[in-house]
């Protein structure tokens, strides 16, 4: 199998437990090059745990995980990751450009300043998310949507082949959510994207598959997602509204 056709992510019979409590059970998943996947499921269903297993931040209790054919931590330089929670105080006096440059730390020396190549990469990433003019603005002065764009730029600055995002739309309104969806759609032309969300209303028509997680994992083509399937995943009756501009459907 050539490098161009081999799976980006291979998960085989993976289970994971926290202190003996099962969170993921017998998960099997294949993600191919340039796939765009949404990971849906209830709170506590295992979505973020699945993402951390792919990243190599958590080791499965059982099973096998390969990313680009390798153990995840061996290819971490090919990942871009937008976590659900910030790891720094948003009120810390740091500029937008500084936040984006944090994504280059693994490629730079901790003992010296960033190289010119790092700064050029940061500027390219900011241009891609359309925030170049805000590069010297304090991060704390940005809106929620702008902060999310900065964090995406931080993930893009290492020029990843795989972008993983955990609830990137959680703190933004629906208009900003659509703008971020359009940005991610453009990125699918050159990278594989896996996006964790609990929002049933922002499933882009460009998403190829939906990975439904509630301890176990089931993969559906986006076109097959119905209110009945969602109700089964979330364990109750769900009122679903699609916002993908192709159609709107309400199941009351």
Coordinates of C-alpha atoms in Angstrom, one line a residue:
X1 CA 0.0 0.0 0.0
X2 CA 1.5 3.4 -1.0
X3 CA 1.9 6.3 1.4
X4 CA -0.8 8.2 -0.5
X5 CA -3.4 5.5 0.0
X6 CA -2.5 4.0 3.5
X7 CA -4.9 5.0 6.3
X8 CA -4.0 8.1 8.3
X9 CA -5.5 6.6 11.4
X10 CA -6.0 2.9 12.2
X11 CA -7.7 1.9 15.5
X12 CA -8.2 -1.9 16.1
X13 CA -10.1 -3.4 19.0
X14 CA -9.3 -0.5 21.3
X15 CA -10.7 -0.2 24.8
X16 CA -9.8 2.3 27.5
X17 CA -10.8 2.6 31.2
X18 CA -10.3 5.3 33.8
X19 CA -9.7 3.6 37.2
X20 CA -11.5 0.5 36.0
X21 CA -14.5 2.3 34.6
X22 CA -14.9 1.6 30.8
X23 CA -14.9 4.7 28.6
X24 CA -14.2 3.1 25.2
X25 CA -15.0 -0.5 24.3
X26 CA -13.8 -2.5 21.3
X27 CA -13.3 0.6 19.0
X28 CA -12.5 0.0 15.4
X29 CA -11.9 3.0 13.1
X30 CA -10.2 3.7 9.8
X31 CA -9.6 7.4 8.7
X32 CA -8.3 7.8 5.2
X33 CA -6.2 10.7 3.6
X34 CA -8.2 13.9 3.3
X35 CA -11.2 12.6 5.2
X36 CA -13.2 15.2 7.1
X37 CA -14.9 13.5 10.1
X38 CA -17.2 14.8 12.9
X39 CA -17.0 12.9 16.2
X40 CA -20.4 13.1 17.9
X41 CA -21.7 11.8 21.2
X42 CA -23.0 12.7 24.6
X43 CA -20.9 14.2 27.4
X44 CA -18.9 11.5 29.0
X45 CA -19.4 9.2 26.0
X46 CA -15.7 9.1 25.2
X47 CA -15.2 11.6 22.4
X48 CA -12.3 13.5 24.0
X49 CA -10.8 10.2 25.2
X50 CA -10.8 8.9 21.7
X51 CA -9.1 12.0 20.4
X52 CA -6.4 11.7 23.1
X53 CA -5.8 8.0 22.3
X54 CA -5.2 9.0 18.6
X55 CA -2.8 11.7 19.8
X56 CA -1.0 9.2 22.0
X57 CA -1.7 11.2 25.1
X58 CA -3.6 8.2 26.5
X59 CA -2.5 4.6 26.1
X60 CA -5.3 2.1 25.4
X61 CA -6.1 -0.6 27.9
X62 CA -6.4 -3.0 25.0
X63 CA -5.9 -2.8 21.3
X64 CA -3.7 -1.1 18.7
X65 CA -3.5 2.5 17.4
X66 CA -1.5 3.6 14.4
X67 CA -1.2 7.0 12.9
X68 CA 0.5 7.3 9.5
X69 CA 1.5 3.7 10.1
X70 CA 3.3 4.4 13.3
X71 CA 2.8 4.6 17.1
X72 CA 1.3 8.1 17.6
X73 CA 4.1 9.7 19.6
X74 CA 6.6 8.8 16.8
X75 CA 4.7 11.0 14.3
X76 CA 3.5 13.8 16.6
X77 CA 5.2 16.4 14.4
X78 CA 2.6 15.6 11.7
X79 CA -0.3 16.5 14.0
X80 CA -2.0 19.8 14.6
X81 CA -4.2 19.8 17.7
X82 CA -6.8 22.4 19.0
X83 CA -7.7 21.3 22.6
X84 CA -11.0 22.0 24.2
X85 CA -9.5 23.9 27.1
X86 CA -6.7 26.5 26.9
X87 CA -3.5 25.6 28.7
X88 CA -2.7 29.2 29.6
X89 CA -4.5 32.1 31.2
X90 CA -6.2 34.1 28.5
X91 CA -5.5 37.2 30.6
X92 CA -1.7 36.6 30.5
X93 CA -0.1 39.5 28.6
X94 CA 0.7 37.6 25.4
X95 CA 0.3 38.8 21.8
X96 CA -1.6 36.9 19.1
X97 CA 1.7 36.2 17.3
X98 CA 3.2 34.8 20.4
X99 CA 0.4 32.3 20.9
X100 CA 0.7 31.1 17.3
X101 CA 4.5 30.7 17.7
X102 CA 3.9 28.3 20.6
X103 CA 3.0 25.7 17.9
X104 CA 6.6 25.8 16.8
X105 CA 8.2 25.0 20.2
X106 CA 9.0 21.4 19.2
X107 CA 10.9 22.6 16.2
X108 CA 12.7 25.4 18.0
X109 CA 15.3 25.7 20.7
X110 CA 14.0 26.3 24.2
X111 CA 17.2 28.2 24.9
X112 CA 17.0 30.9 22.3
X113 CA 14.6 33.1 20.3
X114 CA 12.4 31.8 17.5
X115 CA 14.1 31.5 14.1
X116 CA 13.1 33.5 11.1
X117 CA 11.5 30.4 9.6
X118 CA 9.3 30.1 12.7
X119 CA 8.1 33.6 12.4
X120 CA 7.4 33.2 8.6
X121 CA 5.4 30.1 9.4
X122 CA 3.4 31.9 12.0
X123 CA 2.6 34.8 9.6
X124 CA 1.5 32.3 7.0
X125 CA -0.8 30.6 9.5
X126 CA -2.3 33.9 10.6
X127 CA -2.9 34.8 7.0
X128 CA -4.7 31.6 6.5
X129 CA -7.1 32.3 9.3
X130 CA -7.4 36.0 8.2
X131 CA -5.9 37.5 11.4
X132 CA -2.6 38.9 10.1
X133 CA -3.6 42.5 11.0
X134 CA -4.2 41.4 14.6
X135 CA -0.8 39.8 15.1
X136 CA 0.4 42.3 17.7
X137 CA -2.9 42.6 19.6
X138 CA -3.2 41.1 23.1
X139 CA -4.8 37.7 22.9
X140 CA -7.0 38.7 25.9
X141 CA -8.5 41.5 23.7
X142 CA -9.9 39.1 21.1
X143 CA -13.5 37.9 20.7
X144 CA -14.2 34.2 21.2
X145 CA -14.3 33.5 17.5
X146 CA -11.0 35.3 17.0
X147 CA -9.4 33.3 19.8
X148 CA -10.5 30.1 18.1
X149 CA -8.9 31.2 14.8
X150 CA -5.7 32.0 16.7
X151 CA -5.7 28.5 18.2
X152 CA -6.3 27.0 14.8
X153 CA -3.4 29.0 13.5
X154 CA -1.2 27.7 16.3
X155 CA -2.1 24.2 15.2
X156 CA -1.4 25.0 11.5
X157 CA 2.0 26.6 12.1
X158 CA 3.7 23.2 12.0
X159 CA 2.1 22.5 8.6
X160 CA 0.3 19.3 9.8
X161 CA -1.0 16.4 7.7
X162 CA -3.6 15.7 10.3
X163 CA -5.7 18.3 12.2
X164 CA -7.6 17.3 15.4
X165 CA -10.0 19.7 17.0
X166 CA -11.9 19.2 20.3
X167 CA -15.1 21.3 20.5
X168 CA -13.8 24.3 18.5
X169 CA -17.4 25.7 18.1
X170 CA -18.3 25.4 21.8
X171 CA -17.7 29.0 22.8
X172 CA -18.8 30.8 19.6
X173 CA -22.2 31.8 18.2
X174 CA -23.7 30.1 15.1
X175 CA -22.5 32.8 12.7
X176 CA -18.9 32.4 13.8
X177 CA -19.3 28.6 13.9
X178 CA -20.3 28.7 10.2
X179 CA -17.2 30.9 9.4
X180 CA -15.0 28.4 11.2
X181 CA -16.7 25.5 9.3
X182 CA -15.8 27.3 6.0
X183 CA -12.2 27.7 7.1
X184 CA -12.0 24.0 7.9
X185 CA -13.6 23.1 4.6
X186 CA -10.8 24.9 2.8
X187 CA -8.2 23.1 4.9
X188 CA -9.5 19.7 3.8
X189 CA -7.9 20.2 0.4
X190 CA -4.5 19.4 2.0
X191 CA -5.0 17.6 5.3
X192 CA -7.2 15.1 7.1
X193 CA -9.5 16.7 9.8
X194 CA -11.1 15.0 12.8
X195 CA -13.4 17.4 14.7
X196 CA -15.1 16.5 18.1
X197 CA -18.4 18.2 18.7
X198 CA -21.7 17.8 20.6
X199 CA -23.4 20.4 18.3
X200 CA -25.9 18.6 16.0
X201 CA -26.7 21.8 14.2
X202 CA -23.4 22.6 12.5
X203 CA -22.7 19.4 10.5
X204 CA -21.2 20.8 7.3
X205 CA -22.2 19.2 4.0
X206 CA -18.5 18.8 3.3
X207 CA -18.1 16.4 6.2
X208 CA -17.8 12.9 4.7
X209 CA -18.5 10.7 7.8
X210 CA -19.8 11.1 11.3
X211 CA -18.2 9.0 14.0
X212 CA -20.8 8.3 16.7
X213 CA -19.2 7.7 20.1
X214 CA -21.0 6.4 23.2
X215 CA -18.4 4.0 24.7
X216 CA -18.6 2.1 21.4
X217 CA -18.0 3.6 18.0
X218 CA -20.3 3.5 14.9
X219 CA -19.4 5.3 11.7
X220 CA -22.1 6.7 9.4
X221 CA -22.0 8.6 6.1
X222 CA -23.2 12.1 6.9
X223 CA -26.2 11.7 4.6
X224 CA -27.4 8.7 6.7
X225 CA -27.6 10.7 10.0
X226 CA -31.2 10.9 11.1
X227 CA -33.0 11.9 14.3
X228 CA -33.5 8.2 15.1
X229 CA -29.8 7.5 15.0
X230 CA -29.0 10.6 17.1
X231 CA -31.6 9.6 19.6
X232 CA -30.0 6.1 19.9
X233 CA -26.5 7.7 20.5
X234 CA -27.7 10.2 23.1
X235 CA -30.1 7.8 24.8
X236 CA -33.2 9.9 24.5
X237 CA -35.4 11.9 22.2
X238 CA -33.5 14.7 20.4
X239 CA -34.8 17.7 18.5
X240 CA -32.5 18.0 15.5
X241 CA -32.1 21.0 13.2
X242 CA -29.7 20.8 10.2
X243 CA -27.9 24.1 9.3
X244 CA -25.9 22.9 6.2
X245 CA -27.7 25.2 3.7
X246 CA -28.8 22.2 1.6
X247 CA -31.9 21.6 3.7
X248 CA -33.4 22.0 7.1
X249 CA -35.2 19.2 8.9
X250 CA -36.9 19.3 12.2
X251 CA -38.0 16.2 14.1
X252 CA -40.1 17.4 17.0

